[in-house]
mmCIF file of N, CA, C and O and ligand atoms in Angstrom:
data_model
loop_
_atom_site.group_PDB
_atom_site.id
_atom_site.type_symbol
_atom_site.label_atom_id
_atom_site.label_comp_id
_atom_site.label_asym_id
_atom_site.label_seq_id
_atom_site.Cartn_x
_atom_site.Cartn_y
_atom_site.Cartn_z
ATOM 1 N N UNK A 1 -33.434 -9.496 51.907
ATOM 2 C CA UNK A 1 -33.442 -9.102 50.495
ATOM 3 C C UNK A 1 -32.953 -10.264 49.652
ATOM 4 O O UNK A 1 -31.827 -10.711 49.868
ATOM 5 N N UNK A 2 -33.839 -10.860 48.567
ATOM 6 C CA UNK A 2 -33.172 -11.895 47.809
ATOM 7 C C UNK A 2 -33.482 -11.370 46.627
ATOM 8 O O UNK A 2 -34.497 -10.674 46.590
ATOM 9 N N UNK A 3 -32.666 -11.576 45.327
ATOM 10 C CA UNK A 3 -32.171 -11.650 44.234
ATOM 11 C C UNK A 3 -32.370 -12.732 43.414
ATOM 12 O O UNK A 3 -32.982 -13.642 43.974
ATOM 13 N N UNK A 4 -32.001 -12.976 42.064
ATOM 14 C CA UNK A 4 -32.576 -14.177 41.272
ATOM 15 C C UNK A 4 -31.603 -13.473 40.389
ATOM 16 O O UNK A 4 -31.803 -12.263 40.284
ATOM 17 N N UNK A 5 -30.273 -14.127 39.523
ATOM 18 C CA UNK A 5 -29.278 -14.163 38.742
ATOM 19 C C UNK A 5 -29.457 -16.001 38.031
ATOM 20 O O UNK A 5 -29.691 -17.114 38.503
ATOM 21 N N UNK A 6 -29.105 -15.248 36.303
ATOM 22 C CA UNK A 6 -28.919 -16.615 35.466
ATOM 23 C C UNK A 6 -27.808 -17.000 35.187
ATOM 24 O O UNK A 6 -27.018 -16.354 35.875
ATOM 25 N N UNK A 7 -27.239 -17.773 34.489
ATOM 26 C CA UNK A 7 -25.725 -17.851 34.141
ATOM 27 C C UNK A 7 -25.679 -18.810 32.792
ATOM 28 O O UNK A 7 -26.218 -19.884 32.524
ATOM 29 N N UNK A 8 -25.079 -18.220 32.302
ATOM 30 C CA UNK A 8 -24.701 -19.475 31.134
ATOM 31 C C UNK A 8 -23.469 -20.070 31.603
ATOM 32 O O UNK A 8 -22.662 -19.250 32.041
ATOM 33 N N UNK A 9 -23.116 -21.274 31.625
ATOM 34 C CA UNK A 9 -22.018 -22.004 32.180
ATOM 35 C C UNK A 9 -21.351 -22.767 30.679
ATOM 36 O O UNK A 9 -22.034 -22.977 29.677
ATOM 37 N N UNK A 10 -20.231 -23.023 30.780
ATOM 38 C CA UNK A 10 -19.601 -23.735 29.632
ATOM 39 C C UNK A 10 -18.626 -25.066 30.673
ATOM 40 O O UNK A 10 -18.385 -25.137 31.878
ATOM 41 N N UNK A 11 -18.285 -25.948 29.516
ATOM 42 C CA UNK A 11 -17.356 -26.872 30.172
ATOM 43 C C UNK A 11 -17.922 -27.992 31.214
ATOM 44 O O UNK A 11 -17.282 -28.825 31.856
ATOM 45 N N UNK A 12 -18.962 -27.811 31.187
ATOM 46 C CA UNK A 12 -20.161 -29.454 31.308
ATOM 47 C C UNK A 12 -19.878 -30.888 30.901
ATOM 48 O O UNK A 12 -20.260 -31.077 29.746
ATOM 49 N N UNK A 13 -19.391 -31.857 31.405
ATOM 50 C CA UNK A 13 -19.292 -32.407 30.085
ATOM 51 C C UNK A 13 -20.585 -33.803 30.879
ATOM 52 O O UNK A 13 -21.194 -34.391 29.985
ATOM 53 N N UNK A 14 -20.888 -34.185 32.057
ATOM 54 C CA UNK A 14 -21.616 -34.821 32.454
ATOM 55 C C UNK A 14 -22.384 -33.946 33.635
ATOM 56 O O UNK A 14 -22.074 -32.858 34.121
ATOM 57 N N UNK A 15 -23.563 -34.876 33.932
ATOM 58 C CA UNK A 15 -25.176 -34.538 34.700
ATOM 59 C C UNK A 15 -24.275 -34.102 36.087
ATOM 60 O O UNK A 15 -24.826 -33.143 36.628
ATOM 61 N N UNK A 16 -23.211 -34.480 36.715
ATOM 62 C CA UNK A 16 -22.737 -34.728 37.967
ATOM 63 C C UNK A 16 -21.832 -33.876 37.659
ATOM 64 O O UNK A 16 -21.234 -33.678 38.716
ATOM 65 N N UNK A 17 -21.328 -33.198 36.785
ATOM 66 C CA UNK A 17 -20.672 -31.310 36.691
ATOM 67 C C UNK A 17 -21.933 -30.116 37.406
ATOM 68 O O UNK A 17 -21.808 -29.280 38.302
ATOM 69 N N UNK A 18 -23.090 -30.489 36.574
ATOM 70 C CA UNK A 18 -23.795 -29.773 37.524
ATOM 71 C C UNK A 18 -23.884 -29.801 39.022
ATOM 72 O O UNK A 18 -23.544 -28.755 39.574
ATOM 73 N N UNK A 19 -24.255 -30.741 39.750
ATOM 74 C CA UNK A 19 -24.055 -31.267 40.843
ATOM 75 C C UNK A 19 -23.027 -29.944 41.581
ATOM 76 O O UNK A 19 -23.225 -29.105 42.460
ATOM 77 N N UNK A 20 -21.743 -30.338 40.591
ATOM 78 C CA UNK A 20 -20.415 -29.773 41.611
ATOM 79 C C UNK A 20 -20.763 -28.015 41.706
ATOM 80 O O UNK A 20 -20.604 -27.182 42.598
ATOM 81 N N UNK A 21 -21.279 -27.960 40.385
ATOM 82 C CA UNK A 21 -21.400 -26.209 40.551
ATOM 83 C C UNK A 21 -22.624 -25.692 41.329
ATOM 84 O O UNK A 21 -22.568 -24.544 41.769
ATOM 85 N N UNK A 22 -23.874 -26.540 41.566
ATOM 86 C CA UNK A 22 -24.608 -25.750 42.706
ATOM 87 C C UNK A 22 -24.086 -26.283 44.231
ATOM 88 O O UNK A 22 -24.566 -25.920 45.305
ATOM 89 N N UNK A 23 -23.053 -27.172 44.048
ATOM 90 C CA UNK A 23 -22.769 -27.002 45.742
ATOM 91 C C UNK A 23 -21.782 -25.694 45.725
ATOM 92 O O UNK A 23 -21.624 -24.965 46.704
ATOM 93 N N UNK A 24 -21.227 -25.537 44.618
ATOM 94 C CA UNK A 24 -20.005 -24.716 44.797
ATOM 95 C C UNK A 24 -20.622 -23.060 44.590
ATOM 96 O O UNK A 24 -19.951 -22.036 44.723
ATOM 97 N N UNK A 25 -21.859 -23.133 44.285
ATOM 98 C CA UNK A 25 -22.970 -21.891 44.691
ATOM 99 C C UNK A 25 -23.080 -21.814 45.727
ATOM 100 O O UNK A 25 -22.512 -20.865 46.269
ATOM 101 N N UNK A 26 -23.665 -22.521 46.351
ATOM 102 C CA UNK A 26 -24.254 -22.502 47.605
ATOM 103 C C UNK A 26 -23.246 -22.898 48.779
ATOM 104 O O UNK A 26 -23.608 -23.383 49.851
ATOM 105 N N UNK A 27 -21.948 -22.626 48.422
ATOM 106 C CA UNK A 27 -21.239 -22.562 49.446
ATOM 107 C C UNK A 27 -20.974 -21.235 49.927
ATOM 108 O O UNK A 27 -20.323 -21.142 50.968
ATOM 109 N N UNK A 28 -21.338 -20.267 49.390
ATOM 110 C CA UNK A 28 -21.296 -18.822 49.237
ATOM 111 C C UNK A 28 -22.111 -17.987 49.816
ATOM 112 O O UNK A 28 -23.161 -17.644 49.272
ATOM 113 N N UNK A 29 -21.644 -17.450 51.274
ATOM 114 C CA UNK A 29 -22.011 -16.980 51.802
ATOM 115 C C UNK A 29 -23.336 -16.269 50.945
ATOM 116 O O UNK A 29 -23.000 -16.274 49.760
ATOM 117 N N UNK A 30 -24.298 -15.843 51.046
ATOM 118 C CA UNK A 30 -24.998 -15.218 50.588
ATOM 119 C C UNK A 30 -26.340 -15.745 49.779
ATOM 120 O O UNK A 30 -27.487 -15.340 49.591
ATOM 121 N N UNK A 31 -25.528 -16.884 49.411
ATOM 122 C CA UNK A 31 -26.521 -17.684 48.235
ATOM 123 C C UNK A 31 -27.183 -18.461 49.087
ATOM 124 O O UNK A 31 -26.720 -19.190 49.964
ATOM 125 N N UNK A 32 -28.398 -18.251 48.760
ATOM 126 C CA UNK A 32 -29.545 -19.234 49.412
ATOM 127 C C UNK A 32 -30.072 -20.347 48.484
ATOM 128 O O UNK A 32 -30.343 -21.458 48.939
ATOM 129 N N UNK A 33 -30.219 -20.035 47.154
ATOM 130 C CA UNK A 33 -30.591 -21.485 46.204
ATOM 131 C C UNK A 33 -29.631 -21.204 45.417
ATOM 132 O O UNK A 33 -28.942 -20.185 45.373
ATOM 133 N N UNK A 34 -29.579 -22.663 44.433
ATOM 134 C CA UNK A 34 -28.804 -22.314 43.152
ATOM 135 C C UNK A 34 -29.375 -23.843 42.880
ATOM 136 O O UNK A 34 -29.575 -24.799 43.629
ATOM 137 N N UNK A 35 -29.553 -23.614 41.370
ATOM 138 C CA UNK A 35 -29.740 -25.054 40.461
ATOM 139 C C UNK A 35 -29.359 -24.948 39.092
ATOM 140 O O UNK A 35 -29.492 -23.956 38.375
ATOM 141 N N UNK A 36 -29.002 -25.764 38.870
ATOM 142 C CA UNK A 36 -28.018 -25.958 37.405
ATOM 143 C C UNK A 36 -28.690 -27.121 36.502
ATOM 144 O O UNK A 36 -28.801 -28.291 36.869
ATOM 145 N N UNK A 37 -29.282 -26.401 34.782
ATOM 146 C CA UNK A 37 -30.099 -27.025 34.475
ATOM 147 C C UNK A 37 -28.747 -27.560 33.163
ATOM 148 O O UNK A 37 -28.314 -26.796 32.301
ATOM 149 N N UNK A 38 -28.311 -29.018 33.347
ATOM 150 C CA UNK A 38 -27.802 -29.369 32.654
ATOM 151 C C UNK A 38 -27.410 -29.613 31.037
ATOM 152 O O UNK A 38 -26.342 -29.423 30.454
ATOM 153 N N UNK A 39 -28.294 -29.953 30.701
ATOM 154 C CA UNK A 39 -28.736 -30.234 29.335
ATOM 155 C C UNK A 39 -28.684 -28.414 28.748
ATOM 156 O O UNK A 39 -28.070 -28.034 27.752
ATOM 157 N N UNK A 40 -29.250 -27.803 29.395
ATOM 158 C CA UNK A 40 -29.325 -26.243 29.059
ATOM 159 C C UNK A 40 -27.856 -25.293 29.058
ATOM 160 O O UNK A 40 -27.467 -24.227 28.581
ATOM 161 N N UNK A 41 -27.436 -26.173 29.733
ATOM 162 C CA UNK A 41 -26.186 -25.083 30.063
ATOM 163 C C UNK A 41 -26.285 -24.134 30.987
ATOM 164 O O UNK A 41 -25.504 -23.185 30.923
ATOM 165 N N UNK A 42 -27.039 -24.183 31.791
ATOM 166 C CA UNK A 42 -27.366 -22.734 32.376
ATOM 167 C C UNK A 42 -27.120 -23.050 34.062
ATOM 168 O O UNK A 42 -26.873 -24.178 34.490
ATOM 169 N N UNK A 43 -27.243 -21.793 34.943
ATOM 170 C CA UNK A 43 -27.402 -22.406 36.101
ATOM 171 C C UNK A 43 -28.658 -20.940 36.658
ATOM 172 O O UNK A 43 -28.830 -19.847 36.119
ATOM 173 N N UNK A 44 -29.046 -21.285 37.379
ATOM 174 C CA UNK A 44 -29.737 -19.625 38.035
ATOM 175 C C UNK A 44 -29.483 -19.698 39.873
ATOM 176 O O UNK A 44 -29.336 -20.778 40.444
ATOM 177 N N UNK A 45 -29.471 -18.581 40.487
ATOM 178 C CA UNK A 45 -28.730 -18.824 41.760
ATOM 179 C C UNK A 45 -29.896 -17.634 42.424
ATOM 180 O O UNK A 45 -30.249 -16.620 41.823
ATOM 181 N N UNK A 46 -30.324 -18.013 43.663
ATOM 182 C CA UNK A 46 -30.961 -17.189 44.850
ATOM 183 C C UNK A 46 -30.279 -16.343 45.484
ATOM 184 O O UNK A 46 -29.573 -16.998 46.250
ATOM 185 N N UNK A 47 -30.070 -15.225 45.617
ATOM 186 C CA UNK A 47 -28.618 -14.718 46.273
ATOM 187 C C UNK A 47 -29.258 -13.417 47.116
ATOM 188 O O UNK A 47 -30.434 -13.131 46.891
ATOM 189 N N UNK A 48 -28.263 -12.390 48.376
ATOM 190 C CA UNK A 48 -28.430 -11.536 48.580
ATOM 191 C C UNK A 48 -27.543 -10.869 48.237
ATOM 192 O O UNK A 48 -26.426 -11.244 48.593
ATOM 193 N N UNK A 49 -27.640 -9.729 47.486
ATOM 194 C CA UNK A 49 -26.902 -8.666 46.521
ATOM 195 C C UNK A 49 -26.072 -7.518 47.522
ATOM 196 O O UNK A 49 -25.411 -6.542 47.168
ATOM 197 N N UNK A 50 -26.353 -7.991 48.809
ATOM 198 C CA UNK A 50 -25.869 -7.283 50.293
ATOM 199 C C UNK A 50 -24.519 -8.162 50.187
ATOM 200 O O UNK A 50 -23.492 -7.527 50.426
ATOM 201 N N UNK A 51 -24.410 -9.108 49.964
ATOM 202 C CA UNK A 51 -23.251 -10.159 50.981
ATOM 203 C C UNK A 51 -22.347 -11.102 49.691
ATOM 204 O O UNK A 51 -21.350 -11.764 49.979
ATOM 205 N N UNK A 52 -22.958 -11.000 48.135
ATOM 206 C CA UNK A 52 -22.245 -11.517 47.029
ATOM 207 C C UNK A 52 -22.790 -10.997 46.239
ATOM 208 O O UNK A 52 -23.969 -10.655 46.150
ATOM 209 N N UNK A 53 -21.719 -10.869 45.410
ATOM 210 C CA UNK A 53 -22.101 -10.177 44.050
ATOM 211 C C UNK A 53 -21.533 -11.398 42.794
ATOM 212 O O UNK A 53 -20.957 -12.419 43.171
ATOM 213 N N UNK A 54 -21.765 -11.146 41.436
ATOM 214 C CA UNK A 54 -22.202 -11.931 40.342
ATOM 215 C C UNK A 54 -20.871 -11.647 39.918
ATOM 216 O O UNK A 54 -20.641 -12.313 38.909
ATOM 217 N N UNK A 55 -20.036 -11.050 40.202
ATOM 218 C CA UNK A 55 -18.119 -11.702 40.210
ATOM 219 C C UNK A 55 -18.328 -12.990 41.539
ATOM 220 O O UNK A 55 -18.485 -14.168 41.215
ATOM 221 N N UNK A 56 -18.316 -12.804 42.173
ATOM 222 C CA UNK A 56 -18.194 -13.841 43.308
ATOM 223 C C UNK A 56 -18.660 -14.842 42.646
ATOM 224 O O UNK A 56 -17.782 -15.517 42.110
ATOM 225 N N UNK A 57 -19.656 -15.163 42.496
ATOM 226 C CA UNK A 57 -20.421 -16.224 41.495
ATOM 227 C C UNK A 57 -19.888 -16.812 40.303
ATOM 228 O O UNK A 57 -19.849 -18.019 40.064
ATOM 229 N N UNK A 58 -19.361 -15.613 39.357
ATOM 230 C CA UNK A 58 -18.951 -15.939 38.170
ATOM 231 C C UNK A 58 -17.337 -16.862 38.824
ATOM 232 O O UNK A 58 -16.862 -17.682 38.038
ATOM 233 N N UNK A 59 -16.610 -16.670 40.206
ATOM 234 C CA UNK A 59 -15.335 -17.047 40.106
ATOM 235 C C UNK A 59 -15.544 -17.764 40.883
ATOM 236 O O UNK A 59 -14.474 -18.215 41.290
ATOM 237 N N UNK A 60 -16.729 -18.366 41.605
ATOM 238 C CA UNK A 60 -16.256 -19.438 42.096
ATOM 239 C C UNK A 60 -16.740 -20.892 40.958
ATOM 240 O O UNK A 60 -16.259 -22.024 41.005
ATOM 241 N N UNK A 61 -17.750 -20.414 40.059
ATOM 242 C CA UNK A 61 -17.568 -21.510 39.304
ATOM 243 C C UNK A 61 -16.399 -21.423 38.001
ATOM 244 O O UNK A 61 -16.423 -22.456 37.333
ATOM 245 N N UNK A 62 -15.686 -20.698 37.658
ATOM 246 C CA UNK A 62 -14.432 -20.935 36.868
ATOM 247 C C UNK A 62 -13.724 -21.411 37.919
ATOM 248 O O UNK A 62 -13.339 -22.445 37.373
ATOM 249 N N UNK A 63 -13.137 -21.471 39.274
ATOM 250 C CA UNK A 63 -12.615 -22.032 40.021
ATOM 251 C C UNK A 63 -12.415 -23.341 40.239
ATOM 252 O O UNK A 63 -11.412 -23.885 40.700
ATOM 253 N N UNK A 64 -13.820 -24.002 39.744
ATOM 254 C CA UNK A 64 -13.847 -25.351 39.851
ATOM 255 C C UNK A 64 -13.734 -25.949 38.573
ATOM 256 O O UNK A 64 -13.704 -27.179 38.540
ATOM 257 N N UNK A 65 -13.657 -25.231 37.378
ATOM 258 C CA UNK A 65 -12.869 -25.623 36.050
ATOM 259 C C UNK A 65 -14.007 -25.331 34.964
ATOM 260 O O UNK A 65 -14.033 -25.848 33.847
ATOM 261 N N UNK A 66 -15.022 -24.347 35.504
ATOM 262 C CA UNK A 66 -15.914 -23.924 33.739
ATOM 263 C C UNK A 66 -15.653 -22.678 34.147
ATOM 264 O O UNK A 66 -15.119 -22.130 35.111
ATOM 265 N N UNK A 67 -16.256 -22.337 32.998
ATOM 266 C CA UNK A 67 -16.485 -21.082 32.228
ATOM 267 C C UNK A 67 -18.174 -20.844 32.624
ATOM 268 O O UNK A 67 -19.089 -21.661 32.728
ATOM 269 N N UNK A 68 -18.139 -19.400 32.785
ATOM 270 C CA UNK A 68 -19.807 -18.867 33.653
ATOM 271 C C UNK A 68 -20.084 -17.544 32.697
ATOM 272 O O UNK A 68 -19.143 -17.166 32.000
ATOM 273 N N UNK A 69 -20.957 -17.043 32.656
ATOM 274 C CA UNK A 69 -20.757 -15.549 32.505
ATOM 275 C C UNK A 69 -22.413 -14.977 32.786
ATOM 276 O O UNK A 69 -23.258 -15.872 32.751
ATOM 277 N N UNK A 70 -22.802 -13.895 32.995
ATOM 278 C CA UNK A 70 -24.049 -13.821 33.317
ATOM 279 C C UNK A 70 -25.097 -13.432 32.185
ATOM 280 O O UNK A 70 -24.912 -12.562 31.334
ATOM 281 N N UNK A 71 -26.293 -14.273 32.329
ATOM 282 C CA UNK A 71 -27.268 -14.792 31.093
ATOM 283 C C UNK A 71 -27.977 -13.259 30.864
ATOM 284 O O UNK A 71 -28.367 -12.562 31.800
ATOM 285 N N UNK A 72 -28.080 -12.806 29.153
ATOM 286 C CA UNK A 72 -28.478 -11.712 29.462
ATOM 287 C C UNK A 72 -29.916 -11.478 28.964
ATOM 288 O O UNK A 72 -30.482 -10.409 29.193
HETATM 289 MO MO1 9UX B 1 -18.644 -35.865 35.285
HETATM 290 MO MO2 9UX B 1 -18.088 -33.111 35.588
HETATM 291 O O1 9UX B 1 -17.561 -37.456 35.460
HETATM 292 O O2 9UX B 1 -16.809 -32.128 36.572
HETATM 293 S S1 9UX B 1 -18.660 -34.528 37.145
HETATM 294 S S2 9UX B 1 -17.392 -34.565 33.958
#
């Protein structure tokens, strides 16, 4: 079962912030893609809705120092 979640992300300030937040997606059990469109602010993530949910997501990127919330 895969899933497709957007995110608006804050606290970007260079191309290589993105970088840190789709590894720090895809370290997550569950998540199979994630890409983070810089310039946009945004990120969107592949996930199974069995094994993570979109708190999990939302805290592991405030964890690494932005702000996330889900794109509506
Ligand atoms: Mo760029 Mo982002 O030097 O955490 S990687 S600001």
């Amino acid at each position: 079962l895969k899933d497709e979640m957007a995110f608006d992300v804050g606290g970007m300030t260079c191309a290589a912030c993105a970088t840190n937040i789709e590894r720090a997606l895809k370290k997550l059990d569950g998540v199979s893609n994630a890409s983070v469109n810089f310039p946009m602010s945004t990120a969107r993530a592949e996930y199974d809705p069995d094994k993570v949910s979109a708190a999990d997501m939302l805290k592991a990127i405030e964890e690494i120092g932005y702000t996330a919330s889900v794109k509506k």
